[in-house]
Amino acid sequence: MCVVQTAGYTSNTDGGGAFLADHLFRYPDAINGKFTLSLGNSDAISCAFGPSSMQQVVAAMCAILQRLGEGRANVLAEEGGRRISVTFLEAPGEARAQPAGAGEDWIRLVCRSIPLIPIWTDQGVVHVRLSCRTGRDDGAGPAGGMDFAPGIGAVPLPNAARYRRDMALASPLLCQLAGADGAASSGGSLRTLWRPVVSRGSGEILYYQSLSEGDADGPDPHRAREGLAAIERIGFGDLLDEIAVNAAIAELDAEPQLVLSAAISSVGVVRSWWWQQLAARLERRPDLAVRLILEVSEGAAMVKQAELVGFCNEVRRLGCTIAIAAFGAGFASVRQLVTIAPDIVKIDSGFIRRSTTSPRDAAILARLAQLAAAVGATVVADGIDTGAQADLAAELGLDWQQGHFWGAASACRPWRGRSDPRAGGATAMRLAPLPG
């Protein structure tokens, strides 16, 4: 089995700025095989940091994989570093019995953990996105896909200066998710907050939404908030999805009458390892699935029709509720809304805030509400910060509302009947236990 140490590592620069890991991922002794890692943001790194930095990243990745292979791995960079193939040799001596799937579990941990580790280059710190294909040495037989970065595909070529800044902002929080306290001390910690969706007429709570936020009590809370936004911009938002969904599931498990939502940044998440674990749990616990709402932003819904339909079918198969957030802010078509047929539509907060002073925006808001209701969805007005906004939304038929007027996002969990001191603490992503 794998022995994983995620707390503590050292980052060194040795000429090429290669990162030398102090993690220990022991490859199962009796497992032989070959797999290929894809660096999903390789083109973006080359564009923003330069070809020389990309070479340093590839060299660092090869060094890490050689170290993790404990002398058994042949590591070869291919396609200019976009892919790295790893072939494990026959283990010497008597082979020990290994649990079924131990090799795949090891690969999943590598794909999941290495992206959290900083690689230092001459132009700044870099984190890589990994996905993996496995197969037999002869290339025959089935190959299985295990994605750390599902649904993202190749990262679009970025504005170079912005991408470098975002990578530097995101790195401290990514390091914290790996348990690297020293490297992340300036970024603050992550915590899970909750905010309600409330009926203007009755005061009934429809559900609570889970949010990840930088620690407001940290040394630089503004930088922590910027770091969270940067994580999404560089394409690592699925890590925050996992934190939010896991936090919601834990609360649903503890409170049998509770309904909670969690954000999903990419509909391609259904191909990820953690989603497979989540799906297996929800299949065993339909009582949890029926109380879990998955919120997809309108921007995340702007994908190929087949991919969007596949996501919706999977969510509904599990028994969960689908919500579209920030509706009206993006460019999703009416046809997409009809295709999705979401259970809940949250109208973007910008329309609410402008509608109190702009008759034109008030008219647009009314039409958006009618459109959302026409597809059979429960409609929520987001961004209700004042009593005047709450009254205006109610006049337009928007009874379900969310915003500071009804309570800002808070670490308190009122459904527990008291403030839980643990609720405001740091939320760290934990590596899921391996089967067996």
Short mmCIF file of C-alpha atoms in Angstrom, two decimals:
data_model
loop_
_atom_site.label_atom_id
_atom_site.label_comp_id
_atom_site.label_asym_id
_atom_site.label_seq_id
_atom_site.Cartn_x
_atom_site.Cartn_y
_atom_site.Cartn_z
CA MET A 1 0.00 0.00 0.00
CA CYS A 2 0.97 3.65 -0.34
CA VAL A 3 2.61 5.42 2.54
CA VAL A 4 1.76 9.11 2.18
CA GLN A 5 3.26 11.97 4.11
CA THR A 6 1.65 15.27 3.15
CA ALA A 7 2.72 17.44 6.09
CA GLY A 8 5.97 19.17 5.33
CA TYR A 9 8.26 19.39 2.34
CA THR A 10 11.18 21.46 1.21
CA SER A 11 11.43 23.58 -1.89
CA ASN A 12 14.92 23.96 -3.30
CA THR A 13 16.41 25.59 -6.34
CA ASP A 14 19.41 23.88 -7.78
CA GLY A 15 20.41 25.59 -10.98
CA GLY A 16 17.27 24.81 -12.93
CA GLY A 17 15.02 25.67 -10.01
CA ALA A 18 13.79 22.10 -9.72
CA PHE A 19 11.62 21.17 -6.77
CA LEU A 20 12.82 18.22 -4.67
CA ALA A 21 9.96 16.56 -2.83
CA ASP A 22 10.22 15.37 0.74
CA HIS A 23 6.92 13.50 0.40
CA LEU A 24 6.89 9.72 0.51
CA PHE A 25 4.60 7.91 -1.89
CA ARG A 26 5.79 4.32 -1.83
CA TYR A 27 4.76 2.51 -4.96
CA PRO A 28 3.21 -0.90 -4.21
CA ASP A 29 6.04 -3.42 -4.41
CA ALA A 30 4.34 -6.07 -6.49
CA ILE A 31 2.66 -3.77 -9.00
CA ASN A 32 4.20 -3.37 -12.45
CA GLY A 33 2.83 -1.10 -15.08
CA LYS A 34 2.98 1.97 -17.23
CA PHE A 35 1.11 5.22 -17.13
CA THR A 36 1.27 8.61 -18.82
CA LEU A 37 0.78 11.91 -17.02
CA SER A 38 -0.56 14.90 -18.95
CA LEU A 39 0.35 18.42 -17.84
CA GLY A 40 -2.89 20.22 -18.56
CA ASN A 41 -1.50 23.74 -18.20
CA SER A 42 1.84 23.17 -19.97
CA ASP A 43 1.06 25.61 -22.81
CA ALA A 44 -0.13 28.24 -20.34
CA ILE A 45 3.09 27.84 -18.32
CA SER A 46 5.21 28.18 -21.46
CA CYS A 47 3.28 31.26 -22.54
CA ALA A 48 3.37 33.01 -19.15
CA PHE A 49 6.73 31.89 -17.74
CA GLY A 50 8.68 31.10 -20.90
CA PRO A 51 10.08 27.91 -22.48
CA SER A 52 13.05 27.84 -20.09
CA SER A 53 10.75 27.77 -17.07
CA MET A 54 8.68 25.04 -18.70
CA GLN A 55 11.85 22.97 -19.08
CA GLN A 56 12.56 23.49 -15.39
CA VAL A 57 9.02 22.34 -14.54
CA VAL A 58 9.40 19.20 -16.65
CA ALA A 59 12.79 18.45 -15.07
CA ALA A 60 11.29 18.91 -11.61
CA MET A 61 8.37 16.61 -12.44
CA CYS A 62 10.71 13.91 -13.74
CA ALA A 63 12.87 14.22 -10.59
CA ILE A 64 9.81 13.92 -8.34
CA LEU A 65 8.55 10.84 -10.18
CA GLN A 66 12.01 9.24 -10.12
CA ARG A 67 12.16 9.81 -6.37
CA LEU A 68 8.68 8.46 -5.79
CA GLY A 69 9.55 5.40 -7.91
CA GLU A 70 12.34 4.49 -5.46
CA GLY A 71 14.65 3.40 -8.26
CA ARG A 72 12.08 1.30 -10.08
CA ALA A 73 10.78 3.92 -12.50
CA ASN A 74 11.83 4.81 -16.02
CA VAL A 75 10.61 8.38 -16.57
CA LEU A 76 10.48 10.00 -20.02
CA ALA A 77 9.21 13.46 -21.01
CA GLU A 78 7.30 13.50 -24.30
CA GLU A 79 5.77 16.12 -26.61
CA GLY A 80 7.90 18.92 -25.23
CA GLY A 81 6.89 18.13 -21.67
CA ARG A 82 3.15 18.03 -22.26
CA ARG A 83 3.25 14.37 -21.30
CA ILE A 84 5.49 12.30 -19.03
CA SER A 85 5.47 8.51 -19.29
CA VAL A 86 6.43 6.37 -16.31
CA THR A 87 7.21 2.67 -16.55
CA PHE A 88 7.78 0.64 -13.40
CA LEU A 89 10.17 -2.29 -13.54
CA GLU A 90 9.76 -5.71 -11.97
CA ALA A 91 10.31 -5.53 -8.21
CA PRO A 92 13.32 -7.61 -7.10
CA GLY A 93 12.87 -10.49 -4.69
CA GLU A 94 9.68 -12.16 -3.66
CA ALA A 95 6.54 -10.23 -4.55
CA ARG A 96 4.22 -9.38 -1.70
CA ALA A 97 0.46 -9.60 -1.95
CA GLN A 98 -1.12 -6.23 -2.65
CA PRO A 99 -4.73 -5.08 -2.37
CA ALA A 100 -6.65 -4.97 -5.63
CA GLY A 101 -6.27 -1.62 -7.33
CA ALA A 102 -3.28 -0.55 -5.24
CA GLY A 103 -1.39 0.69 -8.30
CA GLU A 104 -4.31 2.80 -9.49
CA ASP A 105 -4.73 4.23 -6.01
CA TRP A 106 -1.07 5.25 -6.05
CA ILE A 107 -1.48 7.00 -9.41
CA ARG A 108 -4.58 8.81 -8.19
CA LEU A 109 -2.71 10.10 -5.17
CA VAL A 110 0.12 11.34 -7.36
CA CYS A 111 -2.29 13.15 -9.70
CA ARG A 112 -4.13 14.63 -6.77
CA SER A 113 -1.20 15.69 -4.61
CA ILE A 114 1.58 16.91 -6.89
CA PRO A 115 -0.50 19.84 -8.24
CA LEU A 116 -0.57 21.22 -4.69
CA ILE A 117 3.24 21.33 -4.56
CA PRO A 118 5.09 24.45 -5.74
CA ILE A 119 7.76 24.11 -8.40
CA TRP A 120 10.20 27.01 -8.34
CA THR A 121 11.45 28.40 -11.64
CA ASP A 122 13.60 31.38 -12.57
CA GLN A 123 10.41 33.32 -13.37
CA GLY A 124 8.42 32.40 -10.27
CA VAL A 125 6.44 29.63 -8.63
CA VAL A 126 4.38 27.20 -10.74
CA HIS A 127 1.77 24.54 -9.97
CA VAL A 128 0.90 21.90 -12.58
CA ARG A 129 -2.43 20.31 -13.40
CA LEU A 130 -2.27 16.58 -13.92
CA SER A 131 -4.40 13.91 -15.48
CA CYS A 132 -3.45 10.35 -16.21
CA ARG A 133 -3.98 7.47 -18.60
CA THR A 134 -2.98 3.97 -17.63
CA GLY A 135 -2.37 0.91 -19.77
CA ARG A 136 -0.31 -2.25 -20.20
CA ASP A 137 3.29 -2.04 -21.30
CA ASP A 138 2.48 -3.47 -24.74
CA GLY A 139 -0.16 -0.82 -25.35
CA ALA A 140 -2.85 -3.48 -25.78
CA GLY A 141 -5.92 -3.88 -23.69
CA PRO A 142 -8.15 -1.27 -22.11
CA ALA A 143 -6.80 1.96 -20.69
CA GLY A 144 -8.46 3.78 -17.83
CA GLY A 145 -8.66 7.53 -17.44
CA MET A 146 -8.16 9.09 -14.01
CA ASP A 147 -8.46 12.84 -14.12
CA PHE A 148 -7.32 15.30 -11.51
CA ALA A 149 -8.46 18.17 -13.71
CA PRO A 150 -11.63 16.92 -15.42
CA GLY A 151 -13.54 18.96 -17.91
CA ILE A 152 -10.89 21.66 -18.10
CA GLY A 153 -8.90 20.36 -21.05
CA ALA A 154 -6.04 22.48 -22.29
CA VAL A 155 -5.87 25.72 -20.35
CA PRO A 156 -6.39 28.70 -22.73
CA LEU A 157 -3.29 30.77 -23.37
CA PRO A 158 -3.40 33.45 -20.69
CA ASN A 159 -2.33 37.02 -20.34
CA ALA A 160 1.23 36.26 -19.28
CA ALA A 161 1.61 38.85 -16.52
CA ARG A 162 -1.85 38.09 -15.08
CA TYR A 163 -1.22 34.35 -15.08
CA ARG A 164 2.07 34.78 -13.23
CA ARG A 165 0.40 37.03 -10.64
CA ASP A 166 -2.47 34.60 -10.22
CA MET A 167 -0.11 31.66 -9.80
CA ALA A 168 1.80 33.58 -7.09
CA LEU A 169 -1.46 34.50 -5.33
CA ALA A 170 -2.85 30.96 -5.50
CA SER A 171 0.33 29.17 -4.43
CA PRO A 172 0.13 29.88 -0.65
CA LEU A 173 -3.39 28.48 -0.43
CA LEU A 174 -2.55 25.48 -2.60
CA CYS A 175 0.41 24.83 -0.31
CA GLN A 176 -1.91 24.97 2.69
CA LEU A 177 -4.17 22.39 1.10
CA ALA A 178 -1.10 20.15 0.96
CA GLY A 179 -0.40 20.81 4.63
CA ALA A 180 2.63 23.01 4.00
CA ASP A 181 2.18 25.47 6.83
CA GLY A 182 5.51 27.19 6.46
CA ALA A 183 5.09 27.91 2.76
CA ALA A 184 1.56 29.18 3.23
CA SER A 185 1.83 31.31 6.34
CA SER A 186 1.11 34.52 4.46
CA GLY A 187 -2.03 33.29 2.78
CA GLY A 188 -4.30 32.61 5.72
CA SER A 189 -6.28 29.38 6.02
CA LEU A 190 -9.49 28.27 4.40
CA ARG A 191 -12.77 27.89 6.21
CA THR A 192 -16.29 26.94 5.20
CA LEU A 193 -19.02 29.55 5.55
CA TRP A 194 -22.79 29.23 5.17
CA ARG A 195 -25.48 31.63 4.00
CA PRO A 196 -29.26 31.06 3.85
CA VAL A 197 -31.85 31.33 1.09
CA VAL A 198 -34.92 32.80 2.78
CA SER A 199 -38.58 33.38 1.88
CA ARG A 200 -39.46 37.09 1.93
CA GLY A 201 -43.04 36.27 2.84
CA SER A 202 -42.73 33.59 5.51
CA GLY A 203 -39.12 33.68 6.66
CA GLU A 204 -38.80 29.98 5.80
CA ILE A 205 -35.29 28.82 4.88
CA LEU A 206 -35.07 26.92 1.60
CA TYR A 207 -31.45 25.85 2.10
CA TYR A 208 -28.00 27.00 3.15
CA GLN A 209 -25.19 27.50 0.64
CA SER A 210 -21.63 26.46 1.50
CA LEU A 211 -18.76 28.78 0.56
CA SER A 212 -14.99 28.56 0.91
CA GLU A 213 -13.30 31.71 2.16
CA GLY A 214 -9.88 32.84 3.27
CA ASP A 215 -9.48 33.19 7.02
CA ALA A 216 -10.64 36.70 7.97
CA ASP A 217 -8.49 36.51 11.11
CA GLY A 218 -5.33 35.63 9.19
CA PRO A 219 -2.41 38.01 8.75
CA ASP A 220 -3.67 39.22 5.36
CA PRO A 221 -7.36 38.37 4.77
CA HIS A 222 -7.53 40.44 1.57
CA ARG A 223 -4.67 38.45 0.06
CA ALA A 224 -6.40 35.23 1.10
CA ARG A 225 -9.57 36.30 -0.74
CA GLU A 226 -7.50 37.19 -3.79
CA GLY A 227 -5.84 33.79 -3.57
CA LEU A 228 -9.19 32.00 -3.75
CA ALA A 229 -10.19 33.95 -6.87
CA ALA A 230 -6.78 33.24 -8.39
CA ILE A 231 -7.16 29.50 -7.76
CA GLU A 232 -10.27 29.52 -9.93
CA ARG A 233 -8.70 31.67 -12.65
CA ILE A 234 -5.70 29.33 -13.07
CA GLY A 235 -8.04 26.35 -13.36
CA PHE A 236 -7.77 24.73 -9.92
CA GLY A 237 -11.33 25.54 -8.86
CA ASP A 238 -12.27 21.87 -8.58
CA LEU A 239 -10.20 21.73 -5.37
CA LEU A 240 -12.53 24.30 -3.83
CA ASP A 241 -15.49 22.32 -5.18
CA GLU A 242 -14.29 19.26 -3.34
CA ILE A 243 -13.90 21.17 -0.07
CA ALA A 244 -17.39 22.71 -0.35
CA VAL A 245 -19.09 19.43 -1.31
CA ASN A 246 -17.33 17.44 1.43
CA ALA A 247 -18.27 20.05 4.03
CA ALA A 248 -21.90 19.93 2.92
CA ILE A 249 -21.99 16.13 2.98
CA ALA A 250 -20.59 16.04 6.52
CA GLU A 251 -23.30 18.41 7.75
CA LEU A 252 -26.07 16.55 5.90
CA ASP A 253 -24.90 13.34 7.53
CA ALA A 254 -25.11 14.93 10.98
CA GLU A 255 -28.47 16.70 10.50
CA PRO A 256 -31.18 14.54 8.85
CA GLN A 257 -33.56 17.43 8.04
CA LEU A 258 -30.99 19.82 6.61
CA VAL A 259 -30.76 20.93 2.94
CA LEU A 260 -27.45 22.37 1.72
CA SER A 261 -25.85 23.45 -1.54
CA ALA A 262 -22.27 23.40 -2.82
CA ALA A 263 -20.73 25.04 -5.86
CA ILE A 264 -19.41 23.13 -8.87
CA SER A 265 -16.97 25.06 -11.08
CA SER A 266 -16.89 22.57 -13.99
CA VAL A 267 -19.51 20.13 -15.22
CA GLY A 268 -16.62 17.84 -16.23
CA VAL A 269 -16.10 17.11 -12.53
CA VAL A 270 -18.18 13.95 -12.98
CA ARG A 271 -15.07 12.28 -14.47
CA SER A 272 -12.87 12.98 -11.44
CA TRP A 273 -11.77 10.55 -8.79
CA TRP A 274 -13.34 12.45 -5.89
CA TRP A 275 -16.65 12.61 -7.76
CA GLN A 276 -16.55 8.84 -8.18
CA GLN A 277 -16.08 8.53 -4.43
CA LEU A 278 -18.92 10.98 -3.83
CA ALA A 279 -21.22 9.15 -6.26
CA ALA A 280 -20.54 5.81 -4.58
CA ARG A 281 -21.42 7.30 -1.20
CA LEU A 282 -24.59 8.97 -2.45
CA GLU A 283 -25.69 5.73 -4.11
CA ARG A 284 -25.40 4.08 -0.71
CA ARG A 285 -27.05 7.04 1.03
CA PRO A 286 -29.94 8.39 -1.07
CA ASP A 287 -31.11 10.24 2.05
CA LEU A 288 -28.06 12.48 1.65
CA ALA A 289 -28.40 12.91 -2.12
CA VAL A 290 -31.97 14.16 -1.97
CA ARG A 291 -30.88 17.00 0.34
CA LEU A 292 -27.79 18.05 -1.63
CA ILE A 293 -28.05 20.90 -4.16
CA LEU A 294 -25.23 21.32 -6.66
CA GLU A 295 -24.89 24.90 -7.90
CA VAL A 296 -23.34 25.42 -11.32
CA SER A 297 -22.52 28.95 -12.42
CA GLU A 298 -23.90 30.07 -15.76
CA GLY A 299 -20.33 30.36 -17.04
CA ALA A 300 -19.58 26.75 -16.09
CA ALA A 301 -22.69 25.70 -18.00
CA MET A 302 -21.36 27.16 -21.25
CA VAL A 303 -19.91 23.91 -22.54
CA LYS A 304 -20.79 21.46 -25.27
CA GLN A 305 -24.40 20.38 -25.14
CA ALA A 306 -23.54 16.69 -24.71
CA GLU A 307 -21.25 17.42 -21.77
CA LEU A 308 -23.86 19.57 -20.06
CA VAL A 309 -26.56 16.94 -20.56
CA GLY A 310 -24.22 14.26 -19.24
CA PHE A 311 -23.58 16.24 -16.07
CA CYS A 312 -27.29 16.86 -15.47
CA ASN A 313 -28.14 13.22 -16.08
CA GLU A 314 -25.48 12.10 -13.60
CA VAL A 315 -26.61 14.55 -10.92
CA ARG A 316 -30.24 13.51 -11.31
CA ARG A 317 -29.30 9.82 -11.37
CA LEU A 318 -27.80 10.29 -7.92
CA GLY A 319 -30.95 12.05 -6.72
CA CYS A 320 -29.40 15.50 -6.21
CA THR A 321 -30.91 18.87 -7.09
CA ILE A 322 -29.46 21.09 -9.86
CA ALA A 323 -29.19 24.86 -9.47
CA ILE A 324 -27.88 27.44 -11.94
CA ALA A 325 -26.18 30.36 -10.19
CA ALA A 326 -25.44 33.90 -11.48
CA PHE A 327 -28.10 33.51 -14.19
CA GLY A 328 -28.08 36.42 -16.63
CA ALA A 329 -24.44 37.35 -16.05
CA GLY A 330 -23.03 35.03 -18.69
CA PHE A 331 -24.00 34.16 -22.23
CA ALA A 332 -25.83 30.88 -21.79
CA SER A 333 -28.70 30.62 -24.23
CA VAL A 334 -32.37 30.10 -23.51
CA ARG A 335 -31.99 26.76 -25.25
CA GLN A 336 -29.37 25.73 -22.71
CA LEU A 337 -31.63 26.70 -19.82
CA VAL A 338 -34.43 24.62 -21.29
CA THR A 339 -32.03 21.72 -21.89
CA ILE A 340 -30.75 21.81 -18.32
CA ALA A 341 -34.24 22.29 -16.85
CA PRO A 342 -32.66 23.21 -13.50
CA ASP A 343 -34.60 22.79 -10.29
CA ILE A 344 -33.37 26.17 -8.98
CA VAL A 345 -32.24 29.33 -10.80
CA LYS A 346 -30.39 32.07 -8.92
CA ILE A 347 -30.51 35.40 -10.73
CA ASP A 348 -27.21 37.26 -10.73
CA SER A 349 -26.86 39.77 -7.90
CA GLY A 350 -25.95 42.60 -10.26
CA PHE A 351 -29.51 42.85 -11.58
CA ILE A 352 -30.95 43.22 -8.08
CA ARG A 353 -28.48 45.92 -7.08
CA ARG A 354 -29.05 47.97 -10.22
CA SER A 355 -32.82 47.53 -10.31
CA THR A 356 -33.52 49.88 -7.39
CA THR A 357 -32.12 52.81 -9.40
CA SER A 358 -32.59 51.66 -13.01
CA PRO A 359 -36.07 50.98 -14.45
CA ARG A 360 -34.41 49.26 -17.40
CA ASP A 361 -32.61 46.78 -15.13
CA ALA A 362 -35.80 46.25 -13.14
CA ALA A 363 -37.57 45.30 -16.38
CA ILE A 364 -34.74 42.93 -17.33
CA LEU A 365 -34.89 41.38 -13.86
CA ALA A 366 -38.63 40.77 -14.23
CA ARG A 367 -38.12 39.07 -17.61
CA LEU A 368 -35.31 36.89 -16.25
CA ALA A 369 -37.56 35.81 -13.39
CA GLN A 370 -40.38 34.95 -15.82
CA LEU A 371 -37.99 32.97 -18.03
CA ALA A 372 -36.59 30.98 -15.14
CA ALA A 373 -40.05 30.25 -13.77
CA ALA A 374 -41.25 29.16 -17.23
CA VAL A 375 -38.87 26.19 -17.22
CA GLY A 376 -40.32 25.05 -13.90
CA ALA A 377 -37.53 26.25 -11.66
CA THR A 378 -37.65 27.71 -8.18
CA VAL A 379 -36.25 31.22 -8.65
CA VAL A 380 -33.93 32.89 -6.13
CA ALA A 381 -32.96 36.57 -6.13
CA ASP A 382 -29.30 36.82 -5.13
CA GLY A 383 -27.63 39.97 -3.82
CA ILE A 384 -30.45 41.23 -1.55
CA ASP A 385 -28.52 43.60 0.70
CA THR A 386 -31.21 46.11 1.73
CA GLY A 387 -34.86 46.16 2.68
CA ALA A 388 -35.65 48.17 -0.45
CA GLN A 389 -34.10 45.48 -2.62
CA ALA A 390 -36.04 42.79 -0.75
CA ASP A 391 -39.31 44.67 -1.33
CA LEU A 392 -38.57 45.25 -5.01
CA ALA A 393 -37.75 41.58 -5.57
CA ALA A 394 -40.95 40.55 -3.81
CA GLU A 395 -42.98 42.91 -6.01
CA LEU A 396 -41.50 41.11 -9.04
CA GLY A 397 -42.58 37.75 -7.63
CA LEU A 398 -39.14 36.77 -6.29
CA ASP A 399 -40.03 35.45 -2.86
CA TRP A 400 -36.87 33.36 -2.33
CA GLN A 401 -33.98 35.70 -1.61
CA GLN A 402 -30.33 35.60 -0.57
CA GLY A 403 -27.93 38.32 0.50
CA HIS A 404 -26.65 40.38 3.42
CA PHE A 405 -30.17 41.54 4.28
CA TRP A 406 -30.98 37.95 5.20
CA GLY A 407 -27.63 37.19 6.77
CA ALA A 408 -24.06 37.37 5.56
CA ALA A 409 -22.07 34.19 5.04
CA SER A 410 -21.07 32.93 8.48
CA ALA A 411 -19.06 30.13 10.03
CA CYS A 412 -21.91 29.55 12.51
CA ARG A 413 -24.16 26.62 11.80
CA PRO A 414 -27.58 27.64 13.17
CA TRP A 415 -29.16 24.28 12.42
CA ARG A 416 -27.10 22.90 15.30
CA GLY A 417 -28.84 25.23 17.69
CA ARG A 418 -25.65 26.88 18.91
CA SER A 419 -22.41 28.29 17.64
CA ASP A 420 -19.98 25.44 17.18
CA PRO A 421 -16.43 26.62 17.94
CA ARG A 422 -15.10 24.25 15.31
CA ALA A 423 -17.16 25.93 12.60
CA GLY A 424 -14.85 28.89 12.24
CA GLY A 425 -11.66 26.88 12.07
CA ALA A 426 -9.49 26.22 9.08
CA THR A 427 -10.81 23.84 6.46
CA ALA A 428 -8.02 21.69 5.00
CA MET A 429 -8.44 19.30 2.12
CA ARG A 430 -7.74 15.79 3.33
CA LEU A 431 -6.61 13.01 1.08
CA ALA A 432 -9.35 10.44 1.05
CA PRO A 433 -8.45 7.06 2.59
CA LEU A 434 -7.61 4.41 0.07
CA PRO A 435 -9.83 1.36 -0.32
CA GLY A 436 -8.60 -1.74 1.47
#
